[in-house]
Coordinates of C-alpha atoms in Angstrom, one line a residue:
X1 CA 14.7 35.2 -18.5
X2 CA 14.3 33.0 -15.5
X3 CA 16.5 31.9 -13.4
X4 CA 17.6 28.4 -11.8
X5 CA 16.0 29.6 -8.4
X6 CA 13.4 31.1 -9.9
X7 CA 12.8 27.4 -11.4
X8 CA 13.3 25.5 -8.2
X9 CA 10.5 28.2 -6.5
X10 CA 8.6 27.5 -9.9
X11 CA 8.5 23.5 -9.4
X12 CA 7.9 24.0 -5.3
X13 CA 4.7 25.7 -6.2
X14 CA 3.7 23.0 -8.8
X15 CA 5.0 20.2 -6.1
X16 CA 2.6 21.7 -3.5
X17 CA -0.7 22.0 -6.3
X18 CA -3.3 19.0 -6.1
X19 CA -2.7 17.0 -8.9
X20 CA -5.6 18.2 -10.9
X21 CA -4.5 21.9 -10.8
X22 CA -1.1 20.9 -12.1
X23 CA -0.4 22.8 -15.4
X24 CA 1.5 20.2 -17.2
X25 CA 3.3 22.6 -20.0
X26 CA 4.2 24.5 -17.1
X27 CA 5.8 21.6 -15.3
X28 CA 7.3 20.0 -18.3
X29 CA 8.6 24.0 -19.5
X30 CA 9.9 24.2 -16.1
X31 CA 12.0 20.9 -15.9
X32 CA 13.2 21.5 -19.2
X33 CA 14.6 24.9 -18.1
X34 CA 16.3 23.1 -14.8
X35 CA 19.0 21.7 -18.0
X36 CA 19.8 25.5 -19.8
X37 CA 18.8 28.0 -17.4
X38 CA 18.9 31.1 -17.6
X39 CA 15.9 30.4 -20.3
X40 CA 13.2 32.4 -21.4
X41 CA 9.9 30.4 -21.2
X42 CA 8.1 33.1 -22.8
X43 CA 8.3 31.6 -26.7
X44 CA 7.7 27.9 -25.7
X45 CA 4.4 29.2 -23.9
X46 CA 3.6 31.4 -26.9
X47 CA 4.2 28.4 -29.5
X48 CA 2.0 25.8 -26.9
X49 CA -0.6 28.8 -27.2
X50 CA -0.8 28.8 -30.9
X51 CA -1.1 24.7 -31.0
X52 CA -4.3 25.1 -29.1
X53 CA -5.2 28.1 -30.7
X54 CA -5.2 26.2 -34.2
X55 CA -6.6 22.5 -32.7
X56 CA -9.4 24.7 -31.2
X57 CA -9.8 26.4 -34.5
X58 CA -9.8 23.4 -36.6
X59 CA -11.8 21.1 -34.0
X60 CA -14.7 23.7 -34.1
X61 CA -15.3 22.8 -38.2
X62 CA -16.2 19.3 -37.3
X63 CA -18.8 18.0 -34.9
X64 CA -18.0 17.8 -31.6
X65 CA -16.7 14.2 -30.6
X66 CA -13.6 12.8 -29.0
X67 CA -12.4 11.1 -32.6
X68 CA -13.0 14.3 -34.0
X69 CA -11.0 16.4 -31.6
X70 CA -8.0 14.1 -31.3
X71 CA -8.3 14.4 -35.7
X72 CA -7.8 18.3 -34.7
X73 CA -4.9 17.7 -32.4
X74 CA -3.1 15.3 -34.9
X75 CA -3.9 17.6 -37.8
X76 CA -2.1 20.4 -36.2
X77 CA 0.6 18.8 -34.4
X78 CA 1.7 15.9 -37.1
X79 CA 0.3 17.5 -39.8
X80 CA 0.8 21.0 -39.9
X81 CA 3.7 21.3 -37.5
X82 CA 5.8 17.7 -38.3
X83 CA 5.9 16.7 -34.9
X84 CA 7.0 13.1 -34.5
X85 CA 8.6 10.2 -32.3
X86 CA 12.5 9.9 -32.5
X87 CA 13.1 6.8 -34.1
X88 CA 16.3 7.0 -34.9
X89 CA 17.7 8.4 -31.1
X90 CA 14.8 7.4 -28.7
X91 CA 17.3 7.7 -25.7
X92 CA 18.5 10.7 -26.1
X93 CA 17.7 13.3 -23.4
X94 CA 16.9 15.9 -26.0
X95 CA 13.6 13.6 -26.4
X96 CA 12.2 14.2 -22.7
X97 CA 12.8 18.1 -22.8
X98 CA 9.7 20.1 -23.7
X99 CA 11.7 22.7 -25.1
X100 CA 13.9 20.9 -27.2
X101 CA 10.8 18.7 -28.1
X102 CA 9.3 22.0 -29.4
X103 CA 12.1 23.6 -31.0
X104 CA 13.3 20.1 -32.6
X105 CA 9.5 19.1 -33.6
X106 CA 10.9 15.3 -32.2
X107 CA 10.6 13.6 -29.1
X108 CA 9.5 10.6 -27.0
X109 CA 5.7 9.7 -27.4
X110 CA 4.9 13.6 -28.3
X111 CA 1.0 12.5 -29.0
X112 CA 1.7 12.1 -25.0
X113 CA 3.5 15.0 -24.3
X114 CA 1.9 17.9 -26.1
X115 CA -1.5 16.6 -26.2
X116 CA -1.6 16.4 -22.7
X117 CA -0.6 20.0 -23.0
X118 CA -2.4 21.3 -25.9
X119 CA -5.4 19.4 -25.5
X120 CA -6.7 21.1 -22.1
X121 CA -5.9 24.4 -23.5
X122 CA -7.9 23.8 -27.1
X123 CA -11.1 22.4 -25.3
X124 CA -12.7 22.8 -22.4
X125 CA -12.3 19.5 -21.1
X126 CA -10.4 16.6 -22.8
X127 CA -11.7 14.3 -20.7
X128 CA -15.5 14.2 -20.5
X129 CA -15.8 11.2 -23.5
X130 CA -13.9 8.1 -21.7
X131 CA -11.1 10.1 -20.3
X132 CA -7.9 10.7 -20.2
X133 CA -6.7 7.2 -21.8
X134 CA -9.5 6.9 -24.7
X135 CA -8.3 10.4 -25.4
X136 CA -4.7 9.7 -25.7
X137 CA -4.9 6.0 -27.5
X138 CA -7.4 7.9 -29.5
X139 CA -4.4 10.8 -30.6
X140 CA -2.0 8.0 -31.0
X141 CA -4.0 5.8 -33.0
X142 CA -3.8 8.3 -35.3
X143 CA -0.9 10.1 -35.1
X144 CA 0.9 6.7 -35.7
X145 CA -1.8 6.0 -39.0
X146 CA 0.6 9.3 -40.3
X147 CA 4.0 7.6 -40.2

């Protein structure tokens, strides 16, 4: 369990990091605990984990380009898991919380949100073909080709 001040300290520390050293499933985890603490971040870290696990896993059967990675991510996230965009509440809160984006499988842009999370931890850098925007118009191209 972690506390409130334990998140405060949490977010200080990731306030003070340059912003390439910024973890952004720990930040986003971390805000989202600010709302229900005391929380345990321990299965939302575990479930991030076994997203890049299976992108990694899946990306390594295809040759290695940025279309074919961002198929991985899609595969496992919209695919696999039924992640997805609320349409039917897109201002809810619920839809900018990490955790309840992972425990509700919904949420604003979530090509955004966990493939800026998932993808760093699946390859070794997301960035090296165009960077970071080719990599997420390249997600969301096809993450929005399943709807």
């Amino acid at each position: 369990m972690i506390t409130r001040r334990q998140v405060e300290d949490l977010l200080r520390r990731i306030g003070d990091q340059a912003d390439d050293e910024i973890d952004l499933a720990e930040a986003g985890l971390a805000l989202a605990a600010l709302e229900q603490p005391p929380a345990t971040l321990t299965p939302y870290h575990q479930h991030l984990e076994t997203l890049a696990g299976e992108v990694a896993a899946r990306a390594a059967a295809l040759p290695d380009t940025l279309d074919n990675r961002a198929e991985a991510l899609v595969g496992v996230l919209v695919d696999h898991y039924g992640y997805q965009g609320d349409t039917e509440t897109y201002d809810d809160p619920c839809n900018a919380n990490l955790m309840q984006v992972i425990e509700r499988r919904r949420g604003l842009p979530v090509a955004l949100g966990m493939s800026i999370s998932v993808g760093p931890m699946a390859f070794e850098s997301v960035t090296a073909e165009g960077g970071c925007a080719t990599w997420f118009f390249s997600v969301a191209r096809r993450s929005s080709a399943r709807r």
